[in-house]
Coordinates of N, CA and C and ligand atoms in Angstrom, one line a residue:
X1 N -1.4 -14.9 6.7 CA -2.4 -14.2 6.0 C -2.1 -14.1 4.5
X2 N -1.2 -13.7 4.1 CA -0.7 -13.5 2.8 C 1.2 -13.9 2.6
X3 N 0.3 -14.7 1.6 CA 2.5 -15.6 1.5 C 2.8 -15.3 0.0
X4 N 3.7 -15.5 -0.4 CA 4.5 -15.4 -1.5 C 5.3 -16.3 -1.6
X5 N 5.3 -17.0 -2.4 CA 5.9 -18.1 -2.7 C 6.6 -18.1 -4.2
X6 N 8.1 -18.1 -4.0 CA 8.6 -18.3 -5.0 C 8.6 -17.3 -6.3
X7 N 7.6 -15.7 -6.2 CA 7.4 -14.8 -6.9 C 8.6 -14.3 -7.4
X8 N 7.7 -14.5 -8.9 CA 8.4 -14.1 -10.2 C 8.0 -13.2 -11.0
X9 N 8.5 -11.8 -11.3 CA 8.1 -10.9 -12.8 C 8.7 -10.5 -13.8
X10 N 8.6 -10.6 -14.5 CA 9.2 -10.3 -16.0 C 8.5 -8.8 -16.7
X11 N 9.3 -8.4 -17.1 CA 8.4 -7.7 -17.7 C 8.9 -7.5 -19.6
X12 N 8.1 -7.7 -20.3 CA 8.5 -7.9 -21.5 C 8.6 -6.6 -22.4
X13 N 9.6 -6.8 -23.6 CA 9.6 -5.5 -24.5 C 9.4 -6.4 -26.0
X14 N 9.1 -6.0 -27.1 CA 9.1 -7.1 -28.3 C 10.6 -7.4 -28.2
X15 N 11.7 -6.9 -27.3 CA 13.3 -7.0 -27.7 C 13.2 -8.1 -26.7
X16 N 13.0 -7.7 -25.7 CA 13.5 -8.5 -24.1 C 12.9 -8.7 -23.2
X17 N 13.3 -9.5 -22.6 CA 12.6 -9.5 -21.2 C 13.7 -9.4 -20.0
X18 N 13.2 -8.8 -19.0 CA 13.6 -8.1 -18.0 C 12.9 -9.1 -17.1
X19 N 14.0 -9.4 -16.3 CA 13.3 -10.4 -15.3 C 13.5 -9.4 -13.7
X20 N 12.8 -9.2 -13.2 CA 12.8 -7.9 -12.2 C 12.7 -8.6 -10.7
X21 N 11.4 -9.2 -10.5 CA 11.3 -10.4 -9.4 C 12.0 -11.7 -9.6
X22 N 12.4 -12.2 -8.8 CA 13.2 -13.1 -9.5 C 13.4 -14.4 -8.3
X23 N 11.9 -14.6 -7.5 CA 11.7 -15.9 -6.7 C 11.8 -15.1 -5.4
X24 N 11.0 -14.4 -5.1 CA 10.3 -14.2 -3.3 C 9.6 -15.0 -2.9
X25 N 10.2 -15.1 -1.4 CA 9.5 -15.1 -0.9 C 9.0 -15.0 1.0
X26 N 7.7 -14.6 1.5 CA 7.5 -13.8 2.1 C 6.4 -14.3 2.6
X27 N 5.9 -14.5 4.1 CA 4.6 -14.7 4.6 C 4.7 -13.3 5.5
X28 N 3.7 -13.0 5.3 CA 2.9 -11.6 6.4 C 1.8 -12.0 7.2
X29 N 1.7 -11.8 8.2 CA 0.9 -12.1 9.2 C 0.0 -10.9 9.7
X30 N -0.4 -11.1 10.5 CA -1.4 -9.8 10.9 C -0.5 -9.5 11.9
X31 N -0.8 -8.0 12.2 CA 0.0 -7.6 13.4 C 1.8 -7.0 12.5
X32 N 2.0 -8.4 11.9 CA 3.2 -7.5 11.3 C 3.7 -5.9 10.8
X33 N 5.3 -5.9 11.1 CA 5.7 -4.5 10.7 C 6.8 -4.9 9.9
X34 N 6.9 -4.4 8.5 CA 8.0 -5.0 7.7 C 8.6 -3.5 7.2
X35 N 9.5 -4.0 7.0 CA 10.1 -2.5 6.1 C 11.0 -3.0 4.9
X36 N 11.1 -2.5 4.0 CA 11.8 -2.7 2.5 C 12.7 -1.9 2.3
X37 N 13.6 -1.8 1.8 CA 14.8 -1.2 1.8 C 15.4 -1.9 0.4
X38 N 16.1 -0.7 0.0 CA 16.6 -1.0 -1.7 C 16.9 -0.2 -2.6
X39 N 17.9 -0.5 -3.6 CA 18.6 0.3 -5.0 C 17.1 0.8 -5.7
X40 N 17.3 2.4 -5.8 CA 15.9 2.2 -7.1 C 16.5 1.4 -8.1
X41 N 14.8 0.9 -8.5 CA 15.0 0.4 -9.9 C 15.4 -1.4 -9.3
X42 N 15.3 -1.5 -7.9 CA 15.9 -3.2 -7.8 C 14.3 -3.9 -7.3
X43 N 13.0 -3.3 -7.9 CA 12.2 -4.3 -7.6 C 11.2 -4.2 -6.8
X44 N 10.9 -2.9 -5.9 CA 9.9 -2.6 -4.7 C 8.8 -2.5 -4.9
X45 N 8.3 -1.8 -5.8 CA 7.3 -1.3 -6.2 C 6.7 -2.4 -6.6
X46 N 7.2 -2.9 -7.8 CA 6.7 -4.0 -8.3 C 6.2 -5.0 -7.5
X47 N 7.0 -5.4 -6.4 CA 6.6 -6.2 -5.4 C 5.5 -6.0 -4.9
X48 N 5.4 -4.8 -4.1 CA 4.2 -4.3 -3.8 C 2.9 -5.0 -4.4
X49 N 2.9 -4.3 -6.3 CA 2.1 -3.9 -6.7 C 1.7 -6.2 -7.1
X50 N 2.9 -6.9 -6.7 CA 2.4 -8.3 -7.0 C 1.6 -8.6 -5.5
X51 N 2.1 -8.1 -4.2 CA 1.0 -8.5 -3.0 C -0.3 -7.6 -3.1
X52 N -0.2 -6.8 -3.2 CA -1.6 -6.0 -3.5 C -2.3 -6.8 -4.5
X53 N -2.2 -7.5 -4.9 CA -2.7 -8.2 -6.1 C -3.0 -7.3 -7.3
X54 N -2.4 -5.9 -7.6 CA -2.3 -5.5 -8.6 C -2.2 -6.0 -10.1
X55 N -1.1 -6.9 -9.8 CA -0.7 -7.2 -11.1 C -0.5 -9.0 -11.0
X56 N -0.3 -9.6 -11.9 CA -0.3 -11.2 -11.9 C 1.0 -11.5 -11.8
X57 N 1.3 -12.5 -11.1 CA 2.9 -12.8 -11.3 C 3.3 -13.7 -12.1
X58 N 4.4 -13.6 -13.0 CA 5.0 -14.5 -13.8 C 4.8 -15.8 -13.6
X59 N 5.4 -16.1 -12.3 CA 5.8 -17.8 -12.0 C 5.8 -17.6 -10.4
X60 N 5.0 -18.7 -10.0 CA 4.9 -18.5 -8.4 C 3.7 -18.4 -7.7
X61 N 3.6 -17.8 -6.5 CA 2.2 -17.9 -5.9 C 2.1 -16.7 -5.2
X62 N 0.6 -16.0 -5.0 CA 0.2 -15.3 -3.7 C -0.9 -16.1 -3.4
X63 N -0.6 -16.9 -2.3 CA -1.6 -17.4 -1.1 C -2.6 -16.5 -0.2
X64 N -3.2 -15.9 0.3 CA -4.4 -15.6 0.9 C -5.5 -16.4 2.1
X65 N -4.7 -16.0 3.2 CA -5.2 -16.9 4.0 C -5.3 -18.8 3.6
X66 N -4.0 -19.5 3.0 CA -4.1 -20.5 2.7 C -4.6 -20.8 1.0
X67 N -4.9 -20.3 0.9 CA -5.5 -20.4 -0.6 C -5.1 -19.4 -2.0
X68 N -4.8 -20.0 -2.8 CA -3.7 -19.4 -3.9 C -5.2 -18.8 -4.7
X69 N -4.5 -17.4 -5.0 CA -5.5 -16.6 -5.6 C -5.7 -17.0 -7.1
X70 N -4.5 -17.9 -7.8 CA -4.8 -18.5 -8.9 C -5.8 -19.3 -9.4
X71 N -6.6 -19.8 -8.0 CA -7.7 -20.3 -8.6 C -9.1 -19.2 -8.7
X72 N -8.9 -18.3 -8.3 CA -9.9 -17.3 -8.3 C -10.3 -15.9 -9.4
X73 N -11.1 -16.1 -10.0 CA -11.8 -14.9 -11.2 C -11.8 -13.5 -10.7
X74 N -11.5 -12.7 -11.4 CA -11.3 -11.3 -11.2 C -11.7 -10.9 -10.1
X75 N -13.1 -11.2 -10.0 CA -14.0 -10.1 -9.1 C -13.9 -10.7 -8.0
X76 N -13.6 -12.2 -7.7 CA -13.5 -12.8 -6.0 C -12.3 -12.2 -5.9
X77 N -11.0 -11.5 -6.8 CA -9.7 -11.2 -6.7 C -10.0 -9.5 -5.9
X78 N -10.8 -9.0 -7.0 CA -11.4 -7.3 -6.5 C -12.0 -7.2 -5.2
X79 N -12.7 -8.4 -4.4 CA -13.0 -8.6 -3.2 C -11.7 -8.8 -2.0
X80 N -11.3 -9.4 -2.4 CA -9.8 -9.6 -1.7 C -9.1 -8.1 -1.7
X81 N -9.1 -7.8 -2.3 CA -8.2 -6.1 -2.4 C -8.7 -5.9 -1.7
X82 N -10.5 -5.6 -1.9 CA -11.4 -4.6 -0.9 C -10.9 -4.9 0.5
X83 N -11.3 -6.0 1.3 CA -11.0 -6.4 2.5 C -9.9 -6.5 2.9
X84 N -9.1 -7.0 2.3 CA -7.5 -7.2 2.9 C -6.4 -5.7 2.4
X85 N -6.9 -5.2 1.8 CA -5.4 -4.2 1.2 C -5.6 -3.0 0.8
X86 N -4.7 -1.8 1.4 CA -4.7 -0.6 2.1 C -3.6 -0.2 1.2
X87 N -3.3 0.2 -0.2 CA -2.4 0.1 -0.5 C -2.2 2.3 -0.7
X88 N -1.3 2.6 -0.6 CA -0.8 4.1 -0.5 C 0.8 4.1 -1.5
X89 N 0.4 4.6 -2.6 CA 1.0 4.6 -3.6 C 2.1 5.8 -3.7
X90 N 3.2 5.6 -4.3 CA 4.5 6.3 -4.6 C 4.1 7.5 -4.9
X91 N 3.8 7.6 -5.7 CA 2.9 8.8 -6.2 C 1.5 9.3 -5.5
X92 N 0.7 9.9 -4.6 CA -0.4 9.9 -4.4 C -1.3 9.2 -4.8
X93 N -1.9 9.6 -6.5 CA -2.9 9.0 -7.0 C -3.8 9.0 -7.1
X94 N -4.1 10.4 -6.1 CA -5.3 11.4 -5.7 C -6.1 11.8 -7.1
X95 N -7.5 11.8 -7.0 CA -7.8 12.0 -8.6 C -8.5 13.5 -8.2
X96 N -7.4 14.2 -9.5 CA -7.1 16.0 -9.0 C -8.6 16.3 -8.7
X97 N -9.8 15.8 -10.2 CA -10.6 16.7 -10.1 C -12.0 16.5 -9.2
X98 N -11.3 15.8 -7.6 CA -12.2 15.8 -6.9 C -11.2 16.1 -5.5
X99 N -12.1 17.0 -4.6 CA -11.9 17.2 -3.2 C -10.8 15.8 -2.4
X100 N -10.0 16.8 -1.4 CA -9.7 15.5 -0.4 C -11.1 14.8 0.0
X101 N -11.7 15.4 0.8 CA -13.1 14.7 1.0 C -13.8 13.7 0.2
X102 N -13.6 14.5 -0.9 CA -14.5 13.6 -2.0 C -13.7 12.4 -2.6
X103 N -12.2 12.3 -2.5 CA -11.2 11.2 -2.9 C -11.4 10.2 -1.7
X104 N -11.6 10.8 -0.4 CA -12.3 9.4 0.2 C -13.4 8.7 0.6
X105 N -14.4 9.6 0.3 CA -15.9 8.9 0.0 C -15.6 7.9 -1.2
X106 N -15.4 8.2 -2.1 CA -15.9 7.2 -3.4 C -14.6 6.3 -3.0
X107 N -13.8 6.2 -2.1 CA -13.1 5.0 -1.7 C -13.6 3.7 -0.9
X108 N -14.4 4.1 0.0 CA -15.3 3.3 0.8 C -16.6 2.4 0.5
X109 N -16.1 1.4 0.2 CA -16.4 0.5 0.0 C -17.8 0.1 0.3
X110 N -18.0 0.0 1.8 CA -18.9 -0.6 2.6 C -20.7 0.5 1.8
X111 N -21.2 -0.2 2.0 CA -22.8 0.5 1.4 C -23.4 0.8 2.8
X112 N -23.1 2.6 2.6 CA -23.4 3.4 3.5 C -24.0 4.4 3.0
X113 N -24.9 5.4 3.6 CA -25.7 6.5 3.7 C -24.3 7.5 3.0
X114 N -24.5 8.6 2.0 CA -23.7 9.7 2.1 C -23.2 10.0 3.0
X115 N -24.2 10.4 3.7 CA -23.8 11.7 5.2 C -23.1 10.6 6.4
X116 N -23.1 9.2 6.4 CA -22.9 8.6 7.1 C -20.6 8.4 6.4
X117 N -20.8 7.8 5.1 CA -19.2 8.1 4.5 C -18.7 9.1 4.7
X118 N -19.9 10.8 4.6 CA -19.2 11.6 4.3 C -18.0 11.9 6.1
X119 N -18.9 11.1 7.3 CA -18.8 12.0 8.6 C -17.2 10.8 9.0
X120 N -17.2 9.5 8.2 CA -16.5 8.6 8.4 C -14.8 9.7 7.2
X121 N -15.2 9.8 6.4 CA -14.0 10.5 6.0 C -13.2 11.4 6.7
X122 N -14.0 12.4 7.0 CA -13.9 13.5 7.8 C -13.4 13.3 9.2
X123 N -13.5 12.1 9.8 CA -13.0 11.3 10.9 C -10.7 11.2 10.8
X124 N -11.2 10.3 9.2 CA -10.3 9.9 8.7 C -9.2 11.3 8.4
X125 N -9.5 12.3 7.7 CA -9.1 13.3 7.5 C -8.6 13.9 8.9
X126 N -9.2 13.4 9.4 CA -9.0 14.7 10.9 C -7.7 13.8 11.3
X127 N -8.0 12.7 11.3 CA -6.4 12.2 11.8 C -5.4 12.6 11.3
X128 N -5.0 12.8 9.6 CA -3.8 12.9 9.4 C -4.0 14.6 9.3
X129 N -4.6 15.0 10.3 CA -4.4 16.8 10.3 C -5.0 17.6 9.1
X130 N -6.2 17.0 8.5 CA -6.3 17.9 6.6 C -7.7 18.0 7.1
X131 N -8.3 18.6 8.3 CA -9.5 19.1 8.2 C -10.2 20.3 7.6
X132 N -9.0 21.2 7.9 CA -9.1 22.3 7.4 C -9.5 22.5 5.8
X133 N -8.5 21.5 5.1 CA -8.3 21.5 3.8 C -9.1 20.8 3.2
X134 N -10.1 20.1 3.7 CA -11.0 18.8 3.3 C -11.6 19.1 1.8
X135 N -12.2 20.4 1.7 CA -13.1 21.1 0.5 C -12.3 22.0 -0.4
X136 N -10.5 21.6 -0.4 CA -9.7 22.2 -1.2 C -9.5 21.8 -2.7
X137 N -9.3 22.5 -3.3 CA -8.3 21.9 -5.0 C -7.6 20.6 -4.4
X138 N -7.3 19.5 -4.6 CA -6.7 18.5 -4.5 C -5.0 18.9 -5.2
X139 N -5.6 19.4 -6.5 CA -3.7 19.9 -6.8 C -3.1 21.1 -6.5
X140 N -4.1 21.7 -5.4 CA -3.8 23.1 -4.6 C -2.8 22.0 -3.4
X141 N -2.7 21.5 -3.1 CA -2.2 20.6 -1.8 C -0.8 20.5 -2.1
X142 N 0.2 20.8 -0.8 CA 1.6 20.7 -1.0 C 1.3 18.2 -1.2
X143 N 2.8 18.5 -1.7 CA 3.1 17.3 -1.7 C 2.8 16.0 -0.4
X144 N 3.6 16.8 0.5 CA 2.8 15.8 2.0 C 1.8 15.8 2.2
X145 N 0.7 16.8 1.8 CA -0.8 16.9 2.1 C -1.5 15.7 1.5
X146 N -0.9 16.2 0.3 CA -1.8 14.9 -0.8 C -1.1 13.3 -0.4
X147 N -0.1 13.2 0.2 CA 0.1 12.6 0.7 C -0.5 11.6 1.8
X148 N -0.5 12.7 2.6 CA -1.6 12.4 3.6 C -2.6 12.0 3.2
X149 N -3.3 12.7 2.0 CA -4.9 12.5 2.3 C -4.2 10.9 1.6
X150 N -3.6 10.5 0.6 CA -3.2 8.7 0.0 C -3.4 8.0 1.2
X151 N -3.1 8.6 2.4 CA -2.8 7.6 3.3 C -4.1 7.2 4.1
X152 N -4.5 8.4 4.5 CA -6.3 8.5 5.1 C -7.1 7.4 3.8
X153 N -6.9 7.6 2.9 CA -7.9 7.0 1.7 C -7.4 5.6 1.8
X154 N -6.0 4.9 1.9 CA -5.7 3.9 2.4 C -6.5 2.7 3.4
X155 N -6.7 4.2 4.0 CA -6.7 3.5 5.6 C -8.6 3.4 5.7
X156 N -9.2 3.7 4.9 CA -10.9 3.9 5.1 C -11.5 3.1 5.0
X157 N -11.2 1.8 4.8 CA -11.7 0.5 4.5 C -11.5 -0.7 5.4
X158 N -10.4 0.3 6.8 CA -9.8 -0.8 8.0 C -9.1 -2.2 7.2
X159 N -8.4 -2.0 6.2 CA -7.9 -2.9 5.4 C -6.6 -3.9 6.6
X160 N -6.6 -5.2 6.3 CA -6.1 -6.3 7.3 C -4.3 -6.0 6.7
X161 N -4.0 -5.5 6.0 CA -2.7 -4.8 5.1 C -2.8 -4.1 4.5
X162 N -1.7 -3.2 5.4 CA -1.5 -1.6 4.8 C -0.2 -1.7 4.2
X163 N -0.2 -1.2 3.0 CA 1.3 -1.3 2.2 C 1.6 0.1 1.6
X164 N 2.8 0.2 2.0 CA 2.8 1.9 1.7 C 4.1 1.9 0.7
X165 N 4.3 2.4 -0.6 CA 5.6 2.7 -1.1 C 6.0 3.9 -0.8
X166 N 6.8 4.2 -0.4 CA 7.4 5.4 0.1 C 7.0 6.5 0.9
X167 N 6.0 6.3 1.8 CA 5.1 7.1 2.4 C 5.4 8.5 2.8
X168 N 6.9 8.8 3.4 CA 7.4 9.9 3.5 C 8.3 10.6 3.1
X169 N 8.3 9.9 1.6 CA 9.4 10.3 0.3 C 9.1 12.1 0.1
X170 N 8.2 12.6 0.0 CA 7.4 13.8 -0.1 C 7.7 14.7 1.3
X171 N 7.7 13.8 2.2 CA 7.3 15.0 3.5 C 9.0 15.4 4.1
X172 N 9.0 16.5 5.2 CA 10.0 17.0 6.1 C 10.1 16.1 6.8
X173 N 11.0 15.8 7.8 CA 11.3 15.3 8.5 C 10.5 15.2 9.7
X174 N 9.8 16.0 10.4 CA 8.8 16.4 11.1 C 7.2 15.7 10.7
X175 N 7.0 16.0 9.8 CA 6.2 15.6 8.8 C 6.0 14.3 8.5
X176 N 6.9 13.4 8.3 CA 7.5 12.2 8.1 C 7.3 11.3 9.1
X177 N 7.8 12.1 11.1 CA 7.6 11.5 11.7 C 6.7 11.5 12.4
X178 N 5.5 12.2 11.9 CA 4.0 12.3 12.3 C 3.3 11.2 11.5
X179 N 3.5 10.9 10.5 CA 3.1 10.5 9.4 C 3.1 8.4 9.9
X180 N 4.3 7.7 10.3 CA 4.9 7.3 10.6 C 4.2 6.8 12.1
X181 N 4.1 7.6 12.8 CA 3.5 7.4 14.1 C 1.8 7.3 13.9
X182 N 1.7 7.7 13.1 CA 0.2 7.8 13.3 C -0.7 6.0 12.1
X183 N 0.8 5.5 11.3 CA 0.8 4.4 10.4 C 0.5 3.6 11.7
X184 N 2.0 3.3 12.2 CA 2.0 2.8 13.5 C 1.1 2.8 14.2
X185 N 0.4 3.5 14.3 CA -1.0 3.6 15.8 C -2.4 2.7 15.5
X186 N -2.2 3.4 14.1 CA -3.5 2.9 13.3 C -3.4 1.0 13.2
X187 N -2.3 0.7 12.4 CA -1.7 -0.9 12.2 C -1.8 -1.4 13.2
X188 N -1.5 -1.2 14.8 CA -1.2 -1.7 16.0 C -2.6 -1.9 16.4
X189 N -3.7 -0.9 16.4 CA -4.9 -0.6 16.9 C -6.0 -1.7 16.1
X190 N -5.8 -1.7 14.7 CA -6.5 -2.6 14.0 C -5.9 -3.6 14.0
X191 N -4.3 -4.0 14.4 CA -4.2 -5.4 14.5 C -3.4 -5.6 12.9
X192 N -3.6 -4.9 12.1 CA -3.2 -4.9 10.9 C -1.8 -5.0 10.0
X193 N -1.5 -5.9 9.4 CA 0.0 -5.8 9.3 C 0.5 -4.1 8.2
X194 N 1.4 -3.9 8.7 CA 2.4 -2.6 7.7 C 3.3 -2.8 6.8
X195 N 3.2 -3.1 5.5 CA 3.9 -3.2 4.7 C 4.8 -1.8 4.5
X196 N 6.4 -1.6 4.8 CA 7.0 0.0 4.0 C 7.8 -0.5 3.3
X197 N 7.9 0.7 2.0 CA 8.9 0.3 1.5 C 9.2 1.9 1.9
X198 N 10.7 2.2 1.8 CA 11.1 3.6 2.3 C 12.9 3.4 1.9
X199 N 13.3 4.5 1.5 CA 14.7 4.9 1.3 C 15.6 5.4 2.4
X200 N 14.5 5.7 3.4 CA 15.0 6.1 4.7 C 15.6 5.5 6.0
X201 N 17.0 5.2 6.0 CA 17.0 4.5 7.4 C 16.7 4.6 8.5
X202 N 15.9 5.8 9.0 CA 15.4 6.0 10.0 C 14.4 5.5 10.5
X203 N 13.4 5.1 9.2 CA 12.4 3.9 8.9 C 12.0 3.0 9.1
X204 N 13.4 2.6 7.8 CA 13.9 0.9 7.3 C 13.9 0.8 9.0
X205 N 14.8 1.0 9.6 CA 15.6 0.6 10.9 C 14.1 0.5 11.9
X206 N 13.0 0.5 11.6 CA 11.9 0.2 12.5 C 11.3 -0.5 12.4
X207 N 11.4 -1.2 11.7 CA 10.8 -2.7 10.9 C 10.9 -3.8 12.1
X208 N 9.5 -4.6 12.4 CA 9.9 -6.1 13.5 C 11.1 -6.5 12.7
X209 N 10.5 -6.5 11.4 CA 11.5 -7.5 10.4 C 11.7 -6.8 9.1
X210 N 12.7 -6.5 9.0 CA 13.3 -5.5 7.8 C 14.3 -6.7 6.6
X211 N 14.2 -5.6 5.5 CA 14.5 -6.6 4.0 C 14.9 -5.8 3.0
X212 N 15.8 -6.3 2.9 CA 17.1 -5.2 1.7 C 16.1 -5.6 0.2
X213 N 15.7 -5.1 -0.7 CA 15.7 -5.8 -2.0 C 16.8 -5.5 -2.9
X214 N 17.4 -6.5 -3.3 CA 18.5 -6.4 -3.8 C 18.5 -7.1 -5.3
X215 N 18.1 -6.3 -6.4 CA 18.3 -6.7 -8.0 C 16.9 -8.0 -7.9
X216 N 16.0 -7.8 -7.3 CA 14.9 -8.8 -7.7 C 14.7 -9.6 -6.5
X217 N 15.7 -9.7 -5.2 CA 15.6 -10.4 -4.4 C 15.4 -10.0 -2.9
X218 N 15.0 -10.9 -2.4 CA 14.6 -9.7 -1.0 C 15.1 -10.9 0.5
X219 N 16.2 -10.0 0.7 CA 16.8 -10.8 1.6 C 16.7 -10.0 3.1
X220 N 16.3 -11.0 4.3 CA 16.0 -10.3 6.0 C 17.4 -9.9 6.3
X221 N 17.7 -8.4 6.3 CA 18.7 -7.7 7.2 C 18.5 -8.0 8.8
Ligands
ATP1 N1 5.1 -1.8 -16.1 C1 6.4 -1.9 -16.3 N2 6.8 -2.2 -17.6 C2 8.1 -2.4 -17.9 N3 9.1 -2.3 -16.9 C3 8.7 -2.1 -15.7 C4 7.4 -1.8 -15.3 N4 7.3 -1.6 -14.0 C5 8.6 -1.6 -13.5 N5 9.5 -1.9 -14.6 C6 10.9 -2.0 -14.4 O1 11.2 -2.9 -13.3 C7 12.3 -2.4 -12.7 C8 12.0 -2.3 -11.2 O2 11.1 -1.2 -11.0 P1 10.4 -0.8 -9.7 O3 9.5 0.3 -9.9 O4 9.9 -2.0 -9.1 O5 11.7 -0.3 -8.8 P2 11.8 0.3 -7.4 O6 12.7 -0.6 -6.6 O7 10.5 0.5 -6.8 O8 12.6 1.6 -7.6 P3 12.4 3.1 -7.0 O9 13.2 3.0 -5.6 O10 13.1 4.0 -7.9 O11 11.0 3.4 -6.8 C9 12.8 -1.1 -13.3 O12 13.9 -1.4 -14.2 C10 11.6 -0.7 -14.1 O13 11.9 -0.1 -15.3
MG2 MG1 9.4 2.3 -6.4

């Protein structure tokens, strides 16, 4: 579904360059469960944010179902995101001055009736337990809340890869492993691969296929 080939990033200062990625590489399949594991500062995020097609890479490739996205213009790229990628960010990301509810309506993609996104959110919300909270302050929300809701907003597009940086860096332990089980249910149900990156061996250690990144490189434990 999505390969990496040979992925490279640099990141530049007028002094230096920082070579951070330094030649991944990685095929994901559907169905897949991967876990990432790693030194801060050795490279995760970044990686992430080069499969999500966030950002461009240096030197190298992201393939997409067979076909290198380098031949493709922005907006066939913004279509690719839409369809394939569920990405749930280190940080929430949640935008404060709108409702949980309302952070995942204007996520959904598909061209639907209001009342029809608004009843699909609310679906979504009920899963990760924030029904209650749906029509709250967004920065009234403890850390795992808003959490949650990153992950519901993730998940609203039935995306074919879900990539999570640190998904239960924020929550209790309890919290964590609700969080976790319900990634699981969802990925398994849609068929969908799980990208984690996580600090947690409790985690890491649940991966089909688990991967140290180590100073730019990402090698199968
Ligand atoms: N946009 C950027 N511009 C310049 N340097 C960057 C940028 N993004 C990341 N870096 C650098 O790349 C390196 C790797 O950062 P990255 O965020 O990928 O690490 P990480 O493995 O996710 O760490 P953590 O576990 O702390 O989240 C760091 O040294 C960071 O300073
Ligand atoms: Mg990181």
């Amino acid at each position: 579904m999505i390969e990496c080939v040979n992925v490279k990033k640099d990141f530049s200062t007028d002094k230096n360059v920082q070579h951070v990625l330094k030649g991944i590489d990685l095929t994901i399949e559907q169905g897949d469960f991967i876990t990432i594991m790693g030194k801060s500062g050795s490279g995760k995020t970044s990686f992430l944010n080069c499969i999500s097609l966030l950002t461009d890479v240096t030197e190298g490739q992201i393939l997409v179902d067979g076909r290198s996205i380098d031949t493709k213009n922005r907006k066939e790229i913004e279509q690719i995101r839409q369809d394939y990628i569920g990405l749930v960010f280190q940080n929430s990301n949640l935008i404060p001055c709108l409702s949980p509810i309302e952070n995942l309506i204007i996520a959904i993609h598909e061209n639907l009736s209001y009342a029809k996104k608004k009843s699909r959110a609310m679906e979504m919300l009920e899963r990760v337990g924030l029904t209650s909270k749906h029509n709250h302050k967004t920065p009234t929300l403890s850390g795992g809340e808003m959490q949650r809701v990153a992950i519901a907003r993730a998940l609203i597009n039935n995306p074919k890869m879900i990539l999570c940086d640190e998904p239960t860096g924020a929550l209790d332990a309890a919290t964590g492993k609700s969080i976790m089980d319900f990634l699981l249910e969802v990925s398994t149900s849609y068929n969908s691969a799980l990208v984690i990156v996580t600090h947690d061996h409790s985690i890491g250690s649940l991966g089909k296929r688990q991967y140290l990144m180590n100073e730019g490189l990402l090698n199968e434990i």
